[in-house]
Amino acid sequence: MRPPRGLTAWIDRAYDVGVVVFAAWTIAYHVCLALRLGVPWAWAVTAVCLIGWWLVQRRLPDTPSPDSTIAPSYDGTAAHAAARPLLRREWTAVLTVLAAVVTAFGMAFSAPWSLVWIGWLVTAVIGTLTAWRWLRRPAEPPGDTETLLERWSPVIALGWAIGIAVVSLWTMSPSGDDVYYVNLSQWVASHGEFPIRDTLFADLEYPMSNWPPVASYDALVGAVAALVGAKAGTIAYLVVTPVASFLAVLGLWRLLRAWRVRPAIVALSVVLLGLLAGSDAHHTAGGGLVVRIWQGKFIFAWVLIPWLLVHLVRYFDRPSRRQLLSLFAGGTAAVGLSTTGIFVVPVMALAGSVPLLRRSWRQACACFAATAVYPIGAGLVTKALGGRSADLFGTRKLYRFDADHIGHSFFATGPYAVVLVLAVLLGVLLIPHRGARVTTGVMALALGVVFVPGVTHLSYDVVGLGPTIRRIKHGLDFVALVGVTAVWLGTLLRRWRGLGLAVVALAATVFFAAYGTPMRAQVSTWQRPFHWQRLDDERVAVARLVRAGPLHGPLLAPTGLSVTTALTTTSIKAVVPRDYYMDYLRDDPTFHYDQRHFLGGFVNSAGPWDRSGQRTLDHALAVVHVGVACVFAGADQRARALVRAGFSPFFVTPRYRCFHHA
């Protein structure tokens, strides 16, 4: 019995279509945003973009440029060939390994940071130069005949994808970031238009906290919700979550195949077992696979980054105008998913074009331009419009500027750091694909620049990025590099035949379980599907507020209830949906920042209430015109303070006690 023929091609084609459709929606969204057109127009423009895409693609030849030397089109090399690069006795390769070991142990034992960042840069530079020299050598010959495992790998990969999608539906991990993203989606669903002013505190009365609203993903969630008559949260939590997790697994598998890792399905299985046994959202982005995968920035990291790396490899192997069109779609979709794409994708485009310089500078320039033109354009527009973020990096959590903190937040310390740093830094030698080695080396060098003390401060002063520049790490795809390393170790045990890979897979799982953070520790609770990523008691309280009809003023409630309210409905405004989202309105006298800040502290604290603050409380409640106020169920003194301020009991849940203005 054989698996269906062409299954892998069908999977890849469906993946490509999804990216192209989202890229078309992103262009349509930006057009409608500029012309102030509503959701129906966005669907129409998306259809026009897709038709135009189809017509252009049909006219573009899929044949390579005449001045290019094409690498063989086979998938995978002989299993033993993957072990050759690191074992070559070349002084540059030896220096790369030695520098990587010093850097890894420096990270693991928290050595002086200068040793780590200098060692990282030295490793990246020498490793990239080594990979550049190896570009001259002919590609590895095709491998052995297809094994039974490789024959059934599409079925196994689909099984993994379905399994991870199911696991994602069982997780409960509320995120405060949703207060902005899902609220914006719900506004689109409720009003049928794309807002360019704040929807959290009032109906388009204040400027937006994250400006301009470049990402099209949240608008798409709202548009789909309106189309099917559902809440935006239902689409984000119950539809996007399993679909994105499913695509993330298939994207990782596709990237490993594009890098010619063989057998790619073993690398995929090792990585997924390791992520489930012990991963961390910061160290490997592994937590994002099932935790917060509904957010655009995690879809960008898990779904689109592998897709872009695959197509950069494909252009290196077979450069054509049709492939450039695909790279343009990837860059456009990246901007639509997250503003992170504005600065990460150009760096990836540069890294992907460097190996092409060996062959043709025209191809290198075309590769960079096609991939980076939309992100760079979006960045220029953002800068021209005075782009800003709700997170004031210059005044909040300043430790995030520290390069030492950034590095250890990625790699931690101890054995975990040794393995992960070596996997990332030696990927430049271990990846079987020649062009991908150089691309990986350049990306490692870019991340090393972030590790240089003062770079994050400089980026903040110049362009306003600040600590966010650390997301350049996404372009390296730590997860895939761990899989590459695992398969390479398995090839060293080739005398054991297939048993060597099984031993490595088991050892990796045990290692991550012992030294990583288990997935269960990253998930707040496990809950039966299908549920929102909010606590049930919060949703019950919000439902009670909605049934009560229009409130005579904004809602004052603890952060959890405020967030759930903001992403459930746009008709009820929270006084303090999330504290730092108010900072940019501090100087607006109509916003009453000081009073809002005081009220937020009042409802979020469960400690004793000092009656000396009653007058301040009365004044703040009156100035902000609070209509309903909720406190924690056990906060008796605060409840009595609300009664003294003129509020009457409204309703009670196991978690909250709510009062309305008499």
XYZ file of C-alpha atoms in Angstrom:
662
model
C 0.000 0.000 0.000
C 1.288 3.450 -0.957
C 0.171 6.914 0.124
C -1.751 9.008 -2.433
C 0.501 10.278 -5.180
C 1.105 13.975 -5.242
C -0.062 14.482 -1.663
C 3.004 16.574 -0.813
C 2.484 18.769 -3.870
C -1.165 19.324 -2.979
C -0.234 20.329 0.563
C 2.400 22.784 -0.655
C 0.064 24.228 -3.284
C -2.714 24.819 -0.757
C -0.203 26.521 1.524
C 0.899 28.801 -1.321
C -2.677 29.707 -2.215
C -3.385 30.695 1.392
C -0.417 33.078 1.472
C -1.361 34.634 -1.873
C -4.972 35.175 -0.785
C -3.845 36.871 2.408
C -1.383 39.040 0.474
C -4.236 40.122 -1.816
C -6.373 40.950 1.226
C -3.518 43.011 2.688
C -3.249 45.123 -0.458
C -7.035 45.542 -0.535
C -7.108 46.529 3.136
C -4.445 49.181 2.657
C -6.267 50.591 -0.383
C -9.546 50.742 1.526
C -7.844 52.223 4.572
C -6.381 55.024 2.469
C -9.644 55.707 0.615
C -11.838 55.179 3.716
C -13.801 52.346 2.113
C -15.641 49.688 4.101
C -15.473 45.901 4.332
C -17.572 45.117 1.197
C -15.167 47.151 -0.881
C -12.232 45.287 0.650
C -13.672 41.944 -0.463
C -14.185 43.326 -3.971
C -10.647 44.721 -4.219
C -9.281 41.404 -2.908
C -11.073 39.573 -5.724
C -9.621 42.008 -8.276
C -6.113 41.501 -6.856
C -6.477 37.712 -7.068
C -7.672 37.873 -10.671
C -4.790 40.168 -11.516
C -2.380 37.817 -9.767
C -3.657 34.856 -11.787
C -3.360 36.725 -15.074
C 0.153 37.975 -14.330
C 1.323 34.570 -13.162
C 0.063 32.949 -16.336
C 2.096 35.364 -18.432
C 5.289 34.984 -16.418
C 7.494 32.064 -17.458
C 8.505 29.555 -14.820
C 11.787 28.962 -16.619
C 15.026 30.059 -14.960
C 17.022 33.063 -16.035
C 19.450 32.264 -18.864
C 22.528 33.383 -16.891
C 21.875 31.090 -13.921
C 23.350 27.763 -12.992
C 20.537 25.690 -11.599
C 21.013 23.382 -8.658
C 19.483 19.919 -8.944
C 15.742 19.938 -8.262
C 15.691 16.803 -6.120
C 14.452 16.898 -2.533
C 17.040 15.647 -0.099
C 20.574 14.334 -0.278
C 22.008 11.040 0.817
C 21.683 10.650 4.567
C 25.425 10.394 5.043
C 26.067 13.522 2.945
C 24.595 15.796 5.604
C 27.415 14.886 7.952
C 30.197 15.881 5.578
C 30.372 19.689 5.881
C 31.173 19.810 9.594
C 33.633 16.945 9.331
C 35.703 18.562 6.587
C 39.114 19.410 7.913
C 39.122 23.062 6.936
C 40.498 25.667 9.269
C 37.514 28.007 8.828
C 35.081 25.251 9.755
C 37.195 24.289 12.757
C 37.341 27.932 13.906
C 33.569 28.215 13.498
C 33.012 25.184 15.720
C 35.481 26.379 18.359
C 33.991 29.887 18.472
C 30.472 28.424 18.667
C 31.465 26.218 21.609
C 33.007 29.158 23.478
C 29.891 31.264 22.845
C 27.523 28.480 23.877
C 29.289 27.844 27.163
C 29.591 31.579 27.772
C 25.815 31.860 27.414
C 25.225 28.758 29.528
C 27.361 29.904 32.463
C 26.414 33.619 32.279
C 29.961 34.697 31.424
C 30.700 38.422 30.947
C 28.434 39.488 28.104
C 31.322 40.809 26.019
C 32.578 37.230 25.631
C 29.171 36.096 24.356
C 28.410 38.806 21.815
C 31.948 38.952 20.453
C 32.047 35.164 20.224
C 28.673 35.181 18.481
C 29.793 37.710 15.862
C 33.085 35.885 15.266
C 31.258 32.584 14.802
C 28.696 34.095 12.442
C 31.297 35.869 10.311
C 33.665 32.907 9.939
C 30.777 30.483 9.457
C 29.204 32.633 6.746
C 32.541 32.993 4.931
C 32.969 29.228 5.095
C 29.503 28.634 3.647
C 30.263 31.244 0.977
C 33.400 29.335 -0.057
C 31.439 26.097 -0.223
C 29.089 27.663 -2.780
C 31.788 27.028 -5.381
C 31.591 23.294 -4.874
C 29.135 21.230 -6.858
C 25.893 20.274 -5.179
C 25.710 16.934 -3.428
C 24.561 14.111 -5.713
C 21.052 12.723 -5.317
C 20.636 10.415 -2.362
C 19.659 6.832 -2.097
C 16.292 5.591 -3.246
C 13.239 6.696 -1.342
C 12.819 4.881 1.947
C 9.551 3.608 3.348
C 9.633 6.339 5.997
C 10.068 9.071 3.409
C 7.340 7.567 1.252
C 4.839 7.906 4.069
C 6.170 11.214 5.394
C 3.258 13.291 3.982
C 0.791 11.171 5.938
C 2.924 11.402 9.093
C 3.265 15.175 8.702
C -0.489 15.533 8.287
C -0.966 13.420 11.398
C 1.340 15.691 13.368
C -0.431 18.796 12.025
C -3.863 17.489 12.976
C -2.617 16.417 16.405
C -1.083 19.812 17.188
C -4.244 21.553 15.951
C -6.332 19.460 18.331
C -3.977 20.198 21.234
C -4.265 23.927 20.511
C -8.032 23.736 20.971
C -7.618 22.298 24.469
C -5.348 25.058 25.753
C -6.442 28.041 27.811
C -3.881 30.822 27.973
C -5.442 34.298 28.124
C -3.360 37.157 26.738
C -3.679 40.811 27.644
C -2.529 41.773 24.133
C -5.933 40.710 22.804
C -7.475 43.810 24.356
C -6.241 45.762 21.330
C -6.185 43.197 18.529
C -9.502 41.434 19.069
C -11.200 44.694 20.029
C -10.207 46.121 16.656
C -11.503 42.957 14.955
C -14.797 43.238 16.821
C -15.144 46.866 15.758
C -14.771 45.806 12.110
C -17.311 43.021 12.644
C -19.820 45.361 14.301
C -19.444 48.444 12.120
C -18.260 47.136 8.750
C -15.469 49.683 8.516
C -11.750 49.905 9.234
C -11.010 52.302 12.110
C -8.174 54.793 12.021
C -8.840 56.131 15.521
C -9.147 54.553 18.952
C -11.929 52.039 19.625
C -10.891 51.064 23.167
C -11.703 54.144 25.242
C -14.304 55.832 23.040
C -15.833 55.567 19.587
C -13.086 57.078 17.419
C -12.630 60.039 19.770
C -8.916 59.604 20.550
C -5.904 58.761 18.349
C -4.958 55.100 18.003
C -2.423 53.666 20.439
C -0.714 51.585 17.728
C -0.446 53.863 14.725
C -0.858 53.461 11.814
C -2.957 50.247 11.697
C -0.748 48.590 9.087
C -1.509 44.951 9.976
C -4.458 43.638 7.984
C -4.880 40.373 9.897
C -7.084 41.767 12.682
C -9.290 43.466 10.099
C -9.617 40.153 8.246
C -10.748 38.390 11.420
C -13.422 41.048 11.875
C -14.477 40.914 8.236
C -14.877 37.126 8.350
C -16.795 37.412 11.621
C -19.209 39.867 10.003
C -19.553 37.611 6.968
C -20.615 34.571 9.007
C -22.455 36.480 11.737
C -20.103 35.552 14.593
C -18.077 37.358 17.212
C -14.506 38.243 16.265
C -13.278 36.284 19.293
C -15.019 33.168 18.000
C -13.141 33.401 14.697
C -9.799 34.151 16.376
C -10.000 31.498 19.093
C -11.983 28.692 17.480
C -11.030 28.971 13.803
C -7.663 30.683 13.492
C -6.065 28.777 16.377
C -6.340 25.225 14.934
C -5.800 26.374 11.336
C -2.639 28.323 12.197
C -1.269 25.465 14.328
C -1.977 23.043 11.476
C -0.170 25.250 8.950
C 2.731 25.865 11.332
C 3.560 22.157 11.433
C 3.292 21.775 7.668
C 5.375 24.914 7.166
C 8.152 23.567 9.368
C 8.111 20.249 7.498
C 8.256 22.066 4.166
C 11.211 24.181 5.278
C 13.155 21.108 6.375
C 12.497 19.528 2.976
C 13.584 22.692 1.175
C 16.811 22.643 3.166
C 17.243 19.028 1.946
C 17.300 17.588 5.424
C 16.825 13.858 5.086
C 14.708 12.377 6.423
C 12.836 15.628 7.048
C 9.998 13.860 8.832
C 12.415 12.679 11.519
C 13.651 16.230 12.091
C 10.038 17.393 12.296
C 9.126 14.693 14.798
C 12.151 15.416 16.983
C 11.299 19.106 17.087
C 7.624 18.595 17.891
C 8.355 16.041 20.581
C 10.886 18.435 22.075
C 8.464 21.344 21.971
C 5.731 19.380 23.683
C 8.108 17.937 26.267
C 9.958 21.128 27.131
C 10.008 24.393 25.227
C 9.664 28.050 25.997
C 7.876 30.834 24.198
C 10.969 33.056 24.293
C 13.705 30.472 23.812
C 12.405 28.738 20.696
C 9.033 30.392 20.055
C 7.812 26.873 20.746
C 5.146 27.999 23.154
C 3.577 30.024 20.364
C 2.743 26.844 18.490
C -0.366 26.284 20.618
C -0.245 29.262 22.985
C -1.288 32.598 21.413
C -1.042 31.230 17.877
C -4.236 33.194 17.098
C -2.260 36.468 17.234
C -0.817 37.845 14.024
C 2.742 38.150 15.340
C 2.828 34.432 16.187
C 1.302 33.447 12.839
C 4.033 35.541 11.254
C 6.745 33.696 13.188
C 5.338 30.185 12.808
C 3.547 30.153 9.463
C 4.986 32.866 7.230
C 8.677 32.857 8.166
C 9.138 29.191 7.083
C 7.220 29.953 3.892
C 9.518 32.871 3.064
C 12.648 30.826 3.775
C 11.343 28.072 1.502
C 10.767 30.457 -1.376
C 14.134 32.128 -0.924
C 15.652 28.666 -1.310
C 13.472 27.957 -4.332
C 14.624 31.160 -6.010
C 18.237 30.216 -5.364
C 17.648 26.799 -6.941
C 15.491 27.972 -9.821
C 15.362 31.757 -10.247
C 12.397 32.878 -12.335
C 10.023 35.823 -12.578
C 7.168 33.700 -11.283
C 9.175 32.912 -8.181
C 9.842 36.631 -7.680
C 6.080 37.143 -7.696
C 5.780 34.598 -4.893
C 8.450 36.406 -2.877
C 6.537 39.652 -3.321
C 3.413 37.938 -1.987
C 5.343 36.695 1.036
C 6.688 40.145 1.875
C 3.222 41.656 1.522
C 1.594 39.003 3.694
C 4.262 39.512 6.361
C 3.318 43.173 6.734
C -0.337 42.183 6.944
C 0.309 39.807 9.823
C 2.499 41.990 11.987
C 4.400 45.262 11.909
C 7.373 43.061 12.814
C 7.502 42.166 9.131
C 8.462 45.749 8.300
C 11.989 45.272 9.646
C 12.435 41.478 9.807
C 11.570 40.718 6.172
C 14.099 43.167 4.631
C 16.834 41.544 6.728
C 15.673 38.116 5.542
C 15.578 39.397 1.951
C 19.156 40.596 2.280
C 20.228 37.268 3.753
C 18.453 35.354 0.995
C 20.025 37.440 -1.767
C 23.630 37.158 -0.508
C 24.252 33.600 -1.830
C 22.944 34.746 -5.223
C 25.790 37.252 -5.513
C 28.134 34.372 -6.285
C 26.115 33.717 -9.435
C 24.463 36.964 -10.559
C 24.162 40.364 -8.932
C 21.023 41.012 -10.997
C 19.319 37.978 -9.468
C 20.414 39.049 -6.008
C 18.980 42.533 -6.467
C 15.751 41.144 -7.925
C 15.380 38.756 -4.995
C 15.881 41.510 -2.452
C 13.610 43.977 -4.208
C 10.729 41.562 -4.715
C 10.793 40.376 -1.108
C 11.446 43.653 0.664
C 9.695 46.306 -1.427
C 6.344 46.112 0.353
C 7.769 45.954 3.902
C 10.132 48.845 3.190
C 7.288 50.842 1.662
C 5.106 50.147 4.692
C 7.950 51.225 6.965
C 8.428 54.506 5.121
C 4.711 55.252 5.268
C 4.648 54.411 8.975
C 7.564 56.745 9.638
C 6.008 59.532 7.572
C 2.716 59.236 9.471
C 4.441 59.411 12.859
C 4.175 55.734 13.736
C 3.984 54.811 17.401
C 3.362 51.862 19.682
C 1.260 51.647 22.822
C 4.316 50.329 24.637
C 6.455 53.320 25.650
C 9.853 51.643 25.506
C 11.670 54.707 26.807
C 9.871 54.667 30.172
C 8.584 51.113 30.723
C 10.604 48.009 31.594
C 13.938 49.539 30.625
C 15.749 46.266 31.332
C 14.494 45.110 27.932
C 17.154 47.296 26.314
C 19.891 45.265 27.979
C 21.617 42.991 25.448
C 22.483 40.487 28.181
C 18.795 40.230 29.096
C 17.758 39.766 25.468
C 20.292 37.007 24.874
C 19.402 35.008 27.954
C 15.681 35.475 27.337
C 16.249 33.581 24.070
C 18.665 30.909 25.234
C 18.396 30.778 29.052
C 21.385 29.171 30.799
C 22.748 25.707 31.513
C 22.653 22.702 29.165
C 19.601 24.095 27.385
C 21.586 27.142 26.290
C 24.541 25.035 25.113
C 22.390 22.911 22.825
C 20.304 25.750 21.453
C 23.217 28.131 20.782
C 25.199 25.389 19.047
C 22.181 24.457 16.911
C 21.732 28.071 15.822
C 25.379 28.951 15.231
C 26.363 25.689 13.539
C 23.364 25.706 11.214
C 25.605 27.606 8.805
C 27.611 24.377 8.444
C 25.004 21.699 9.063
C 22.173 22.651 6.704
C 22.586 20.453 3.610
C 21.385 23.135 1.170
C 24.266 25.320 0.007
C 22.384 28.584 -0.391
C 20.449 28.154 2.852
C 23.740 27.849 4.759
C 24.798 31.337 3.670
C 21.351 32.770 4.364
C 21.399 31.261 7.857
C 24.860 32.666 8.496
C 23.808 36.186 7.522
C 20.720 35.968 9.739
C 22.862 34.756 12.640
C 25.147 37.735 12.066
C 22.136 40.087 12.116
C 20.993 38.621 15.423
C 24.530 38.995 16.749
C 24.370 42.722 15.995
C 21.273 42.925 18.221
C 23.351 41.367 21.009
C 25.872 44.221 20.850
C 25.293 46.523 23.873
C 23.692 49.805 22.887
C 22.204 48.661 19.580
C 18.649 48.490 20.907
C 18.990 51.993 22.353
C 20.319 53.240 19.021
C 17.473 51.644 17.070
C 14.979 53.236 19.451
C 16.538 56.681 19.114
C 16.740 56.472 15.312
C 13.560 54.672 14.216
C 11.661 53.936 17.431
C 12.060 50.139 17.360
C 13.843 49.605 20.645
C 13.735 46.115 22.158
C 11.332 44.964 19.403
C 14.349 44.616 17.119
C 15.068 41.358 18.961
C 12.406 39.745 16.744
C 15.030 39.444 14.028
C 15.504 36.038 15.679
C 12.341 34.861 13.859
C 14.227 34.881 10.563
C 16.595 32.202 11.872
C 13.808 29.761 12.751
C 15.432 28.259 15.840
C 13.024 25.336 15.763
C 14.051 24.155 12.295
C 17.743 24.486 13.161
C 17.261 22.205 16.166
C 15.753 19.638 13.795
C 18.707 19.978 11.420
C 21.138 19.357 14.274
C 19.221 16.316 15.483
C 19.285 14.655 12.066
C 22.976 15.437 11.671
C 23.686 13.719 14.972
C 21.647 10.779 13.746
C 23.810 10.477 10.646
C 26.880 10.095 12.889
C 25.246 6.877 14.112
C 24.619 5.636 10.585
C 26.205 2.281 11.400
C 23.096 1.640 13.473
C 21.025 2.385 10.378
C 17.582 3.718 11.228
C 18.112 3.026 14.916
C 20.539 5.956 15.155
C 17.837 8.487 14.299
C 15.457 6.862 16.771
C 18.080 7.127 19.524
C 18.631 10.816 18.761
C 14.881 11.491 18.741
C 14.459 9.827 22.119
C 17.499 11.583 23.579
C 16.283 14.982 22.354
C 12.852 14.450 23.874
C 14.344 13.443 27.222
C 16.746 16.398 27.121
C 14.055 19.011 26.475
C 11.816 17.424 29.083
C 14.640 17.648 31.629
C 15.946 21.136 30.890
C 13.146 22.928 29.060
C 9.854 24.380 30.247
C 7.071 21.826 29.700
C 4.237 22.932 27.474
C 1.796 22.334 30.312
C 3.618 24.986 32.360
C 3.041 27.583 29.638
C -0.679 26.874 29.415
C -2.818 28.434 32.137
C -5.276 25.541 32.114
C -6.436 22.705 29.877
C -10.071 23.077 28.915
C -12.423 21.132 26.690
C -12.884 22.636 23.231
C -14.435 24.819 22.026
C -13.773 27.841 24.223
C -12.564 31.417 24.098
C -9.196 32.262 25.555
C -10.874 34.035 28.463
C -12.063 32.825 31.871
C -15.644 31.555 31.999
C -16.567 33.793 34.926
C -15.382 36.840 33.007
C -17.521 35.887 30.028
C -20.539 35.324 32.271
C -20.099 38.788 33.784
C -19.754 40.393 30.348
C -22.882 38.616 29.116
C -24.755 40.016 32.114
C -23.522 43.528 31.321
C -24.523 43.236 27.664
C -28.021 42.010 28.583
C -28.482 45.017 30.865
C -28.491 47.266 27.825
C -26.608 50.534 27.337
C -24.610 51.547 30.407
C -24.695 55.129 31.616
C -20.938 55.472 31.415
C -17.801 53.338 31.034
C -17.111 50.137 32.954
C -14.625 50.158 35.830
C -13.433 46.605 36.474
C -10.282 44.556 37.193
C -8.010 44.005 34.206
C -9.246 40.507 33.321
C -12.894 41.535 33.139
C -12.005 44.772 31.341
C -10.076 42.890 28.674
C -12.846 40.340 28.149
C -15.383 43.136 27.816
C -13.268 45.029 25.279
C -12.843 42.039 22.983
C -16.466 40.893 23.308
C -18.256 44.137 22.516
C -17.406 47.657 21.390
C -20.569 49.136 22.923
C -19.133 49.011 26.468
C -15.911 50.936 27.109
C -13.587 50.015 29.957
C -12.038 52.738 32.096
C -8.691 50.903 32.238
C -8.624 48.003 29.749
C -4.850 47.704 30.251
C -2.766 50.206 32.155
C 0.057 50.954 29.711
C -2.371 51.422 26.820
C -3.294 54.732 28.467
C 0.184 56.233 28.574
C 0.071 57.884 25.163
C -3.019 59.879 26.252
C -1.456 61.094 29.480
C -1.338 64.733 28.325
C -4.885 64.839 26.901
C -6.994 66.773 29.477
C -10.244 65.206 28.239
C -8.924 61.715 28.959
C -8.406 62.271 32.716
C -5.349 60.048 32.897
C -4.630 60.557 36.614
C -8.170 59.683 37.621
C -8.225 56.599 35.389
C -4.912 55.468 36.804
C -6.205 55.855 40.355
C -9.392 53.926 39.562
C -7.398 51.115 37.944
C -5.373 50.692 41.111
C -8.553 50.746 43.182
C -10.286 47.820 41.446
C -7.188 45.700 40.753
C -5.889 45.643 44.322
C -7.319 43.047 46.694
C -5.673 44.524 49.802
C -7.264 46.656 52.541
C -8.832 49.947 51.486
C -7.902 53.106 53.331
C -11.020 55.222 53.819
C -8.885 58.354 53.629
C -8.955 57.887 49.859
C -12.750 58.043 49.670
C -12.837 61.657 48.558
C -10.336 60.980 45.782
C -12.385 57.958 44.739
C -15.614 59.947 44.634
C -13.976 62.638 42.523
C -12.417 60.145 40.064
C -15.701 58.237 39.620
C -17.522 61.472 38.895
C -14.916 62.887 36.505
C -14.714 59.703 34.416
C -18.519 59.246 34.600
C -18.280 55.574 35.576
C -21.572 53.775 34.927
C -20.784 50.313 36.349
C -17.995 49.363 38.751
C -16.886 45.815 39.552
C -14.476 44.603 42.232
C -13.256 41.165 43.220
C -15.790 39.150 45.192
C -13.692 39.187 48.368
C -12.923 42.933 48.301
C -15.551 43.894 50.905
C -14.015 47.230 51.886
C -13.795 48.361 48.258
C -17.362 47.281 47.681
C -18.486 49.399 50.618
C -16.463 52.318 49.262
C -18.427 52.108 46.007
C -21.694 52.130 47.949
C -20.560 55.238 49.825
C -19.781 56.813 46.444
C -23.416 56.405 45.409
C -23.339 53.020 43.649
C -25.968 50.286 44.182
C -25.540 46.468 43.942
C -26.010 45.211 40.391
C -25.078 41.503 40.224
C -22.658 39.003 41.741
C -20.619 36.171 40.204
C -18.234 33.787 41.974
C -15.358 36.087 40.998
C -16.833 39.623 40.858
C -19.263 41.954 42.600
C -20.649 44.656 40.340
C -22.425 47.917 41.147
C -24.193 50.459 38.973
C -24.545 54.166 39.546
C -27.723 54.953 41.439
